[in-house]
Coordinates of C-alpha atoms and ligand atoms in Angstrom, one line a residue:
X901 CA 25.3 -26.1 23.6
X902 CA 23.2 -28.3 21.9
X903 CA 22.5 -28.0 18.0
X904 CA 18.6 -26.9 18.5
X905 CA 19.7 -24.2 20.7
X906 CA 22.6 -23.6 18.8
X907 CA 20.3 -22.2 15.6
X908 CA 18.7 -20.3 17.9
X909 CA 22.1 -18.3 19.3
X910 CA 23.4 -18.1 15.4
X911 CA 20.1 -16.1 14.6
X912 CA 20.8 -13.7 17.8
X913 CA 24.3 -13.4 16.6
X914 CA 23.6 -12.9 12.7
X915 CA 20.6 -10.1 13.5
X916 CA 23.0 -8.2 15.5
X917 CA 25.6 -8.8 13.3
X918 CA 24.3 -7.6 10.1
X919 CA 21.4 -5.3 11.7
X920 CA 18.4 -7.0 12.0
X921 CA 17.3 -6.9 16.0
X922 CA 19.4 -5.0 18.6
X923 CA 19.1 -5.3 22.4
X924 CA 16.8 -2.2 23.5
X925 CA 18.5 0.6 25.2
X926 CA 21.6 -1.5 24.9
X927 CA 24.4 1.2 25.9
X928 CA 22.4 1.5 29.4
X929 CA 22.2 -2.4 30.0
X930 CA 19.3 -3.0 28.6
X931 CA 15.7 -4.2 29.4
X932 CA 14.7 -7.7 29.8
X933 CA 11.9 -8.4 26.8
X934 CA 12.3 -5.0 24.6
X935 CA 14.4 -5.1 21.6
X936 CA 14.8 -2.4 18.7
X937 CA 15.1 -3.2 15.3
X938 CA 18.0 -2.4 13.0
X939 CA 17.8 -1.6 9.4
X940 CA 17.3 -4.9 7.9
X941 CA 15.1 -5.6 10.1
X942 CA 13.2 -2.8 9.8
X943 CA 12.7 -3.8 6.0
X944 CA 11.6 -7.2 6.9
X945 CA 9.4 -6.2 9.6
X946 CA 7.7 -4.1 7.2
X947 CA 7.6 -7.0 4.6
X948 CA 5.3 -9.0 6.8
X949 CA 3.1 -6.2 7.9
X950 CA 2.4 -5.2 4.3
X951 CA 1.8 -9.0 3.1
X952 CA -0.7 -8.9 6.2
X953 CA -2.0 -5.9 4.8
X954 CA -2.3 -6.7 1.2
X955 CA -4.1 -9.9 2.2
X956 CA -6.3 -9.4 5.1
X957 CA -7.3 -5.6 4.1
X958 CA -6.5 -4.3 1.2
X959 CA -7.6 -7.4 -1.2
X960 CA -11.1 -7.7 0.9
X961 CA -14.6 -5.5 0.1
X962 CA -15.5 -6.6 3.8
X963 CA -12.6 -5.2 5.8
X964 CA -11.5 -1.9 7.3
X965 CA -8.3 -1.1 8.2
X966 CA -7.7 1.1 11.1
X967 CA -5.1 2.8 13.6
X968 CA -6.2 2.8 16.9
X969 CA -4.1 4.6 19.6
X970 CA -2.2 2.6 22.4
X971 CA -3.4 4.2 25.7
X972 CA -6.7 3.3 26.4
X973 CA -8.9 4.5 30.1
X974 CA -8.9 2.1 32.7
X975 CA -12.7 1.5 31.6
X976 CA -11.8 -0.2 28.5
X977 CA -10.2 -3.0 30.1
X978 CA -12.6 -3.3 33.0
X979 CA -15.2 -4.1 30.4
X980 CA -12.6 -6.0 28.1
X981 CA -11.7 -8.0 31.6
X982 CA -8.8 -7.7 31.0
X983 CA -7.9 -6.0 34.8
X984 CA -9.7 -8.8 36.3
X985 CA -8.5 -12.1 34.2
X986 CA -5.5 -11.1 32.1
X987 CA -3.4 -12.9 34.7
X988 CA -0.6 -15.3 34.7
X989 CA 0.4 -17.6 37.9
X990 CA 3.3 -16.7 39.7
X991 CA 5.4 -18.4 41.9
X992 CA 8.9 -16.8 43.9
X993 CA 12.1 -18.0 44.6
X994 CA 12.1 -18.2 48.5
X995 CA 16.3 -18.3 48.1
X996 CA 16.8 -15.4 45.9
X997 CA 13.1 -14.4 45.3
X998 CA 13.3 -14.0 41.7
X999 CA 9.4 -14.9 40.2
X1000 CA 8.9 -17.3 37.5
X1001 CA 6.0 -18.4 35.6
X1002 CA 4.3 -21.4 37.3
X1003 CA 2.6 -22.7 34.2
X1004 CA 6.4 -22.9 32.3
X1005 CA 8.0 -26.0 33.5
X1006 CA 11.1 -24.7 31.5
X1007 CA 11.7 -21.5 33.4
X1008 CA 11.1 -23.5 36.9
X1009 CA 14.1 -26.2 35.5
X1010 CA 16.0 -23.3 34.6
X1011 CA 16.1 -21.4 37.9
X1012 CA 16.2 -24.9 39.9
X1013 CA 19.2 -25.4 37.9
X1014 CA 21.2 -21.9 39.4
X1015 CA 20.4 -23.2 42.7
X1016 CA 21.2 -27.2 42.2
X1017 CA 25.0 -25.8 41.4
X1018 CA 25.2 -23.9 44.4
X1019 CA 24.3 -26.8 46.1
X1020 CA 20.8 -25.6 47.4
X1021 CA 17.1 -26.8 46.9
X1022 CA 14.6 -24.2 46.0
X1023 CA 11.5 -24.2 47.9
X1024 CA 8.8 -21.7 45.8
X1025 CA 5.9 -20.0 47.3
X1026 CA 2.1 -20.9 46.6
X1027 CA 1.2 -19.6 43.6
X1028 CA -0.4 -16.1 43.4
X1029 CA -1.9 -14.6 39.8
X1030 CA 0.0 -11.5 38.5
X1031 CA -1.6 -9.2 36.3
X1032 CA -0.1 -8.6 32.6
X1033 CA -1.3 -5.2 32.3
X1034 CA 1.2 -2.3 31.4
X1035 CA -0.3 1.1 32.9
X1036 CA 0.5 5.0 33.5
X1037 CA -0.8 7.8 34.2
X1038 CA -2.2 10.8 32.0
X1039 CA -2.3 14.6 32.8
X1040 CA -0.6 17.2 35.3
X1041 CA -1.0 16.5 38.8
X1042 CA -1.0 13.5 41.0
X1043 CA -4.7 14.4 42.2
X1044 CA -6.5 14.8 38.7
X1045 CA -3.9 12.1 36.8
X1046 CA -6.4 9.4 35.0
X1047 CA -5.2 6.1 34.9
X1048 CA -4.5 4.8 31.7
X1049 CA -3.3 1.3 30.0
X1050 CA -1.0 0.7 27.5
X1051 CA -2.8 -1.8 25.6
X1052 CA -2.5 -5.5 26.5
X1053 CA -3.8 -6.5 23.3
X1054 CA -4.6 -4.4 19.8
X1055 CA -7.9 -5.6 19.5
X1056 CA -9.7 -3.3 21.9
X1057 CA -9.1 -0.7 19.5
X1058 CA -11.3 -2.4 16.9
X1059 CA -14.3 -2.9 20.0
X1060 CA -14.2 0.4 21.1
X1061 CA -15.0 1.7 17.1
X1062 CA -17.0 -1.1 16.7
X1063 CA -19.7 2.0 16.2
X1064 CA -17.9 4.5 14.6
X1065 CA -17.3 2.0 11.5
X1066 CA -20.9 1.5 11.2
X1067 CA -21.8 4.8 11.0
X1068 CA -19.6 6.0 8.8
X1069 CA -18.9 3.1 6.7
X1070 CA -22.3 1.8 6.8
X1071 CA -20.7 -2.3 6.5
X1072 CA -22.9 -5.3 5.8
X1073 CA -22.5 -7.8 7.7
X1074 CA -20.5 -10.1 7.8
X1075 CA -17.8 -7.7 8.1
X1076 CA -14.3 -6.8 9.3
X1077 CA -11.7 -4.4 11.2
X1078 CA -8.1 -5.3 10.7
X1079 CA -5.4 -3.3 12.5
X1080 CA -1.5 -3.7 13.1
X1081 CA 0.3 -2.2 15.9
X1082 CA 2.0 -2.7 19.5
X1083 CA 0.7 -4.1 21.9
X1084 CA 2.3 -4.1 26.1
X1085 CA 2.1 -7.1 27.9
X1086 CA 4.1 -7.1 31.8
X1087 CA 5.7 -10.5 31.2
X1088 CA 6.9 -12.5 34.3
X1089 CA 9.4 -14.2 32.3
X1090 CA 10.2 -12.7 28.8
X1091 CA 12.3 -15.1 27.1
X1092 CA 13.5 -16.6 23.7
X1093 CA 14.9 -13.6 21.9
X1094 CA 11.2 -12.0 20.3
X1095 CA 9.5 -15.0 21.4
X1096 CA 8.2 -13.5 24.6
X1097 CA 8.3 -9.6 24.6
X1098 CA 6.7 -7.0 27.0
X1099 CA 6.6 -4.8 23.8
X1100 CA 5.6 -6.2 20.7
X1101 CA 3.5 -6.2 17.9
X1102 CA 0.3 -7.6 16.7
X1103 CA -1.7 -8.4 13.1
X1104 CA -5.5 -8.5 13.9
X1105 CA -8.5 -9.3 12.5
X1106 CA -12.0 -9.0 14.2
X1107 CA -14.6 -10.3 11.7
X1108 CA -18.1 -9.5 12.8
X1109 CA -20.8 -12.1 12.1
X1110 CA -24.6 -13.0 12.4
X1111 CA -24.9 -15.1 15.4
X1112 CA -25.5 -18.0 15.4
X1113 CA -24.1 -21.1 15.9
X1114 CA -24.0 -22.6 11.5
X1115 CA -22.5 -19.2 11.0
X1116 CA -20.2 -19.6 13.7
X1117 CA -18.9 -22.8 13.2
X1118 CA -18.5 -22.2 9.3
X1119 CA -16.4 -18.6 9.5
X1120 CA -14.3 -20.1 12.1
X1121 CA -13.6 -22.6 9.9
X1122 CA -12.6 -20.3 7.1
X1123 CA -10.6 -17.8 8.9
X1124 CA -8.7 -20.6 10.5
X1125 CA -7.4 -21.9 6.9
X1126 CA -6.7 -18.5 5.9
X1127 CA -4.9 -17.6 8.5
X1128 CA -2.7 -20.7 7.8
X1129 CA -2.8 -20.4 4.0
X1130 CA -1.2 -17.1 5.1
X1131 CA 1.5 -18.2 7.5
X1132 CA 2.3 -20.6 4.7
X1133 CA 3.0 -17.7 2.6
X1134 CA 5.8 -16.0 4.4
X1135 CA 7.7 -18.8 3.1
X1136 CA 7.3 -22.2 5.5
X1137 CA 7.6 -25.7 4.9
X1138 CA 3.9 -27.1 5.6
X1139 CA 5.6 -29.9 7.9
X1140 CA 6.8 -27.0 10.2
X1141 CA 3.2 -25.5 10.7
X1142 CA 0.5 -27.3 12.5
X1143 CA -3.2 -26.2 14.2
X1144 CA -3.9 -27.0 18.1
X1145 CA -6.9 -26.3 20.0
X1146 CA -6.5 -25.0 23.2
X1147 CA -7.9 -27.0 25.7
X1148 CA -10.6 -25.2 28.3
X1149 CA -8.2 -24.1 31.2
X1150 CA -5.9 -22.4 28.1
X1151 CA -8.5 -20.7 27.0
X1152 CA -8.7 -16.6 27.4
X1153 CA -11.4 -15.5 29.3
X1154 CA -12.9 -14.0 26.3
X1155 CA -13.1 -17.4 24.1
X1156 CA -15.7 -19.8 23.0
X1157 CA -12.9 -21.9 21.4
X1158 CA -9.3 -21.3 20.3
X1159 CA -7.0 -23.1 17.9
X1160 CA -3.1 -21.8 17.9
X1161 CA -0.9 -22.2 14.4
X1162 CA 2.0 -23.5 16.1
X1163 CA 6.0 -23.5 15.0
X1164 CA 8.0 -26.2 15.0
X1165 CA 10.7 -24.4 16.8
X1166 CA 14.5 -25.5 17.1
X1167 CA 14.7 -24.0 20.6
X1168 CA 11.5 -25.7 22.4
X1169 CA 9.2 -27.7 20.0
X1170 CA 6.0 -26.4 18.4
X1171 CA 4.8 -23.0 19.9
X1172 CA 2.4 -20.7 19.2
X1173 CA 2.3 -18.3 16.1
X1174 CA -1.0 -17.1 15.4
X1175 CA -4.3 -17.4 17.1
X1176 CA -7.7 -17.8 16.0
X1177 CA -10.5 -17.1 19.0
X1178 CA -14.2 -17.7 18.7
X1179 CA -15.1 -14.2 21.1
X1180 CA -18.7 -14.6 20.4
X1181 CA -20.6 -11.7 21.8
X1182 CA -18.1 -11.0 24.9
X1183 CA -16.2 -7.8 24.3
X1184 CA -19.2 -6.1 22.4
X1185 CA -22.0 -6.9 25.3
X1186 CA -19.7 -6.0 27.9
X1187 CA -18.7 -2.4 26.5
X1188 CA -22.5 -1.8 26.0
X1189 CA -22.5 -2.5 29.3
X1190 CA -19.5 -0.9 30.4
X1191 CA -20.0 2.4 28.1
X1192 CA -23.8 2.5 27.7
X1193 CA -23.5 2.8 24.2
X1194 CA -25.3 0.1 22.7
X1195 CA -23.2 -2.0 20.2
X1196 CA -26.4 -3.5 17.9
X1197 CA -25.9 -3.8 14.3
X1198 CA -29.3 -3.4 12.9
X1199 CA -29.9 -5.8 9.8
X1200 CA -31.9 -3.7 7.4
X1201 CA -32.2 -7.2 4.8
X1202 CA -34.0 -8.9 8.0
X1203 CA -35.3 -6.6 10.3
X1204 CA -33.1 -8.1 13.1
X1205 CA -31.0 -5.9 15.8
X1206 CA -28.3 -8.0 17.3
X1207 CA -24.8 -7.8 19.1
X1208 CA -22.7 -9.4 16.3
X1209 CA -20.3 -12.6 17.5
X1210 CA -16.3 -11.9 16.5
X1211 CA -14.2 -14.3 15.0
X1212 CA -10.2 -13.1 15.5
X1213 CA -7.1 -13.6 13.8
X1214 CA -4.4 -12.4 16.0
X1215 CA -0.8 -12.4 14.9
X1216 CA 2.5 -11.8 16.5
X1217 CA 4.9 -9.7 13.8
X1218 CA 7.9 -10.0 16.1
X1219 CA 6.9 -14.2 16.7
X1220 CA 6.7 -14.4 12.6
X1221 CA 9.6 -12.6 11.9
X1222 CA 11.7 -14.8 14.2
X1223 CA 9.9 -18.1 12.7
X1224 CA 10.7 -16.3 9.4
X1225 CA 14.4 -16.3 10.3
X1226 CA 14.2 -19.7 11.8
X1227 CA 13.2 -21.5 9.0
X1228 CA 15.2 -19.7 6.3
X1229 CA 18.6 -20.2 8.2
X1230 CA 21.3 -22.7 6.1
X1231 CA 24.6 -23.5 6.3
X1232 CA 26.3 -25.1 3.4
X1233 CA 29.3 -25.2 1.3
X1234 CA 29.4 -23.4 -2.1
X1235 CA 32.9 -24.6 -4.0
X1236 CA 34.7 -25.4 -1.3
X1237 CA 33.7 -22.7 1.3
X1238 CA 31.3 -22.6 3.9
X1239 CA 28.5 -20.4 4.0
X1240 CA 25.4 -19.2 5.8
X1241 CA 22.6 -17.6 4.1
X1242 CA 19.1 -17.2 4.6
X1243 CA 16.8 -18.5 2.4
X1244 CA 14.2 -15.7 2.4
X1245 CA 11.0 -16.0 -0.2
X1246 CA 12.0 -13.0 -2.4
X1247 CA 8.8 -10.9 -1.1
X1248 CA 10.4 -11.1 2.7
X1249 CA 13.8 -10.3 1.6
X1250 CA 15.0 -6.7 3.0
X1251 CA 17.4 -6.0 0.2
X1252 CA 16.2 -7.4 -3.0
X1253 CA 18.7 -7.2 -5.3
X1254 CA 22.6 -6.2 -4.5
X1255 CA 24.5 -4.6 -7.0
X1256 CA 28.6 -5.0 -7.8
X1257 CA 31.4 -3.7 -9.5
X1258 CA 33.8 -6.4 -10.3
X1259 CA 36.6 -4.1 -9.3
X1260 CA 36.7 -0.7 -7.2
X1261 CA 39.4 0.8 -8.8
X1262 CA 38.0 0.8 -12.6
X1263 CA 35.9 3.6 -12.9
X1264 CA 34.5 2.6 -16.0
X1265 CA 33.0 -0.3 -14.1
X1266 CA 31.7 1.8 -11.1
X1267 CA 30.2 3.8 -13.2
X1268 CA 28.4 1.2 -15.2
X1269 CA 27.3 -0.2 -12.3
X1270 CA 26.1 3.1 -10.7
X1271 CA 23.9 3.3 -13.6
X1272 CA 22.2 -0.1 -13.3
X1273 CA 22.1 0.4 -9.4
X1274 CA 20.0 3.7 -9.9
X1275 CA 17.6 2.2 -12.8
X1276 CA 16.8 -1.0 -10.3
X1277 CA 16.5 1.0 -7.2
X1278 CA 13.9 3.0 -9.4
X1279 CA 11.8 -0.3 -10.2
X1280 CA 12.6 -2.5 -7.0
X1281 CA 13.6 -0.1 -4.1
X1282 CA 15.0 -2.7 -1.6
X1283 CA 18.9 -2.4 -4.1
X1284 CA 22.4 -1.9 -2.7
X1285 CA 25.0 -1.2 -3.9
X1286 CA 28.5 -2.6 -2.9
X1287 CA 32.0 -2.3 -3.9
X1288 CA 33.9 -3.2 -0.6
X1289 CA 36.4 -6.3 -0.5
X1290 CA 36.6 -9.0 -3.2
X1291 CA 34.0 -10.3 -5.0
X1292 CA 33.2 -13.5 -3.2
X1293 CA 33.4 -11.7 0.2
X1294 CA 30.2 -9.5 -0.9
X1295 CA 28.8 -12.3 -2.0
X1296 CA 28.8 -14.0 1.3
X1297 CA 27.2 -11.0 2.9
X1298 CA 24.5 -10.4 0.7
X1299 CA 23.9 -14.2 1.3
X1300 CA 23.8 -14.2 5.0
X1301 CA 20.9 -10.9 5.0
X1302 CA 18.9 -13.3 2.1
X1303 CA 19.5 -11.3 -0.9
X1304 CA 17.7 -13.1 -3.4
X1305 CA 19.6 -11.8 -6.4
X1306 CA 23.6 -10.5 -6.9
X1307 CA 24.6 -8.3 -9.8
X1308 CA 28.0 -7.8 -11.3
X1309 CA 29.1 -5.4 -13.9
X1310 CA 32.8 -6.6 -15.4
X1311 CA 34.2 -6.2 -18.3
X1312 CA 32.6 -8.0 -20.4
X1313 CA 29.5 -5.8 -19.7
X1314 CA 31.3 -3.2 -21.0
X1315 CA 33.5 -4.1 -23.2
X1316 CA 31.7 -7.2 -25.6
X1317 CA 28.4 -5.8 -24.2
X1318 CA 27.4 -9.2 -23.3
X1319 CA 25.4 -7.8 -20.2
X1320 CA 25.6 -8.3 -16.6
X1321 CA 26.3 -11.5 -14.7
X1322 CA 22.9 -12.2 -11.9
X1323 CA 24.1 -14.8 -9.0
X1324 CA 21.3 -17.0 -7.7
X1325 CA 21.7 -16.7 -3.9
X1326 CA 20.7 -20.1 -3.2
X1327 CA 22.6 -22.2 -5.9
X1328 CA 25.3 -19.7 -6.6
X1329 CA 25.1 -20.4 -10.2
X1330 CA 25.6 -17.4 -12.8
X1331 CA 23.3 -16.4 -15.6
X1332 CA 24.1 -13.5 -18.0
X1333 CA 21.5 -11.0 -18.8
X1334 CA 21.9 -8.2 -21.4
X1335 CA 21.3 -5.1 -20.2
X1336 CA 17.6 -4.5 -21.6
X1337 CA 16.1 -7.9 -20.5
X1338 CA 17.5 -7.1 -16.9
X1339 CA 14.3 -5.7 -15.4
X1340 CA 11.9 -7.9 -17.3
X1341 CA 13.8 -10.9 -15.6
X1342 CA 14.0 -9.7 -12.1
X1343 CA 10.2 -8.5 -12.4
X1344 CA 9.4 -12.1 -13.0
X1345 CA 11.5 -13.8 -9.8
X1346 CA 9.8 -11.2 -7.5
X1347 CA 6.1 -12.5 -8.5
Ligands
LIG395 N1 -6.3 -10.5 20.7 C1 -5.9 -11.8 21.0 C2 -4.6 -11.9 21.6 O1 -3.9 -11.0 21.9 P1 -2.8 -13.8 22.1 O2 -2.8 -15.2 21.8 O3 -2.6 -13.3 23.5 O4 -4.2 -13.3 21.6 C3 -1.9 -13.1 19.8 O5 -1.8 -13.0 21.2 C4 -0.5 -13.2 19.2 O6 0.4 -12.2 19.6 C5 0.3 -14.5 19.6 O7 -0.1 -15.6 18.7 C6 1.7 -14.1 19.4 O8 2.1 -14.2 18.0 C7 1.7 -12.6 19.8 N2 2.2 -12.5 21.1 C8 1.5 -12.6 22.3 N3 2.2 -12.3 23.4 C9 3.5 -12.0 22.9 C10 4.7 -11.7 23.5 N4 4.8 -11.6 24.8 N5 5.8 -11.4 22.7 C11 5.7 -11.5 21.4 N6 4.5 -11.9 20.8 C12 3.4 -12.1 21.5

């Protein structure tokens, strides 16, 4: 195994490991491209959706947030085009007839590769386009069941209340809807841990706009630095981030121009992380077509009634959580023992601040150390406490989750009152803290 791909398989191992990212359905085998989250990484899931959040809805006057439901009527995505164009090409195995992607040179290797050591040369069949859509059916019997899709992508949910947010909100334009939420996609060849999912989730933005084409180009210009200003922020090394425009066969059937915030990734280069699509009037005109409900805003400041153009910023949470994890993987040696932690920007880190009794057996010090444990889990939340094995094996686990900050109680605490040792996780170096300036310092690494 080589050392890219080698990063990649420690990152499988540690999430499973310390509880991070599971196999879905695991005890039953399995499925290919579905994964549950663990504990941990639960908490850092929620981390990036809440920085998303903060950023993109909650600090904006010109955003909504909204929760729009997953199964939509086959109408939406006839008007979306998504039943007609959200296709991939697919070419089969004529040996064993397994499908692969024909637009992933890496999965066509891959598969030639099975074959080659058997001796064999794959012929593949012309390529045929496979739709990515994820459907069921809703209601009671066969004969009055409606079809239904579970959504391909979250942003139909903003389109289809595209109206309800002007009437009841009454927005000026320019103006938002951002949303976070899953999103079903039938992938041919889910790969890459939660690189490529068929159940994932997404961050969007739709920003609704005058149009035109000076107003185009200049929000597409803004959102695109935002979006990246806010990649940046979940704790990457600029170097390791980098914009690509998609070149006109890439592009979605929906966009005017698209530019990708690619990772440099250890297991195949830069890949995508983020999207930013110029959709101009598409998904508006067509479900005014599509619904008869006209989708006009009507500008009371100019007199003008137009179909707005969108700007979107569409994010992967699964994709940025992995990237997350990429990037903050080390390996090094503190005194003369290896470690692993992850180097975590305190806001990202699940657990936020671990919490020690230098021994188990004194109850003078578990108790002293309950104490502090319960006042920070009050102020921080995201606190553990631990009092398994010696002291430098807990350190080493709280290292390998990313917990920014260890606390031990010994005696000195208790008995010179000098306070409370706090280990920096990524020098391992010591401070000591009395006991009332504890908060006050913590308070002021977490901003
Ligand atoms: N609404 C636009 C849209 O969905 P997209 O480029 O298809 O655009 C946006 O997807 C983002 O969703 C991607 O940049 C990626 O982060 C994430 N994403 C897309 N497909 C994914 C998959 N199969 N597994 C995990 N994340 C995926």
């Amino acid at each position: 195994m080589d050392e890219k791909n080698n990063k990649m398989e420690k990152i499988v191992s540690l999430c499973k490991r310390r509880g991070f990212v599971f196999q879905g359905s695991e005890i039953y085998g399995g499925l290919a491209g579905i994964f549950d989250y663990g504990p941990l990484g639960v908490e850092l899931r929620n981390n990036i959706k809440q920085y998303f959040w903060q950023k993109f809805i909650i600090e904006r006057e010109d955003v909504y947030g909204i929760g729009a439901a997953i199964l939509m009527p086959e109408k939406v995505w006839e008007a979306s085009g998504h039943t007609e164009l959200f296709t991939d090409p697919l070419v089969e195995c004529k040996i064993c007839h397994e499908r692969v992607r024909a637009d992933q040179p890496e999965a066509i290797v891959e598969h030639e590769k099975i074959h080659k050591n058997e001796k064999k040369k794959v012929e593949w069949t012309e390529a045929t386009t496979f739709n990515l859509l994820v459907g069921s059916k809703l209601g009671a019997s066969e004969k009055t069941a409606t079809q239904v899709y579970l959504r391909g992508e979250i942003t139909q949910g903003a389109h289809v209340n595209f109206k309800n947010i002007l009437d009841s909100m009454r927005p000026k334009i320019p103006f938002g809807i951002g949303q976070i939420g899953k999103a079903f996609r039938n992938e041919i060849t889910p790969r890459d841990f939660l690189f490529r999912q068929r159940e994932f989730e997404q961050m969007e933005l739709q920003y609704y706009i005058k149009p035109n084409e000076v107003e185009g180009k200049k929000q597409y210009e803004y959102w695109k630095q935002f979006a990246f200003d806010w990649y940046l922020g979940l704790g990457f090394k600029k170097e390791n981030l980098r914009f690509r425009q998609h070149t006109l066969d890439e592009r979605a059937h929906y966009a005017k121009d698209a530019w990708d915030i690619e990772y440099n990734t250890p297991f195949g280069g830069w890949k995508e992380a983020w999207g930013i699509h110029h959709r101009a009037d598409w998904d508006l005109k067509r479900h005014s077509e599509y619904s008869k409900i006209d989708m006009s805003y009507y500008d009371e400041g100019t007199k003008e009634k137009f179909i707005p153009w969108d700007i979107e910023c569409s994010g992967g949470v699964d994709r940025a959580f992995l990237f997350v994890l990429l990037e903050a993987y080390r390996e090094d040696e503190l005194g003369k023992e290896k470690r692993v932690y992850l180097k975590l920007s305190p806001k990202m880190a699940p657990v936020k601040i671990a919490v020690f009794p230098l021994l188990k057996n004194k109850l003078a010090l578990v108790e002293k150390a309950r104490e502090v444990y319960k006042n920070l889990k009050k102020e921080f939340g995201a606190v553990e406490f631990d009092d398994n094995g010696n002291i430098g094996k807990r350190y080493r686990r709280q290292d390998e989750i990313g917990t920014p900050f260890c606390i031990t109680i010994d005696f000195d605490t208790l008995e010179k009152k000098e306070g409370v040792t706090v280990r920096n996780r990524d020098t391992g170096k010591q401070e000591r803290i009395s006991e009332k300036d504890l908060i006050s310092y913590l308070k002021e690494k977490f901003t």
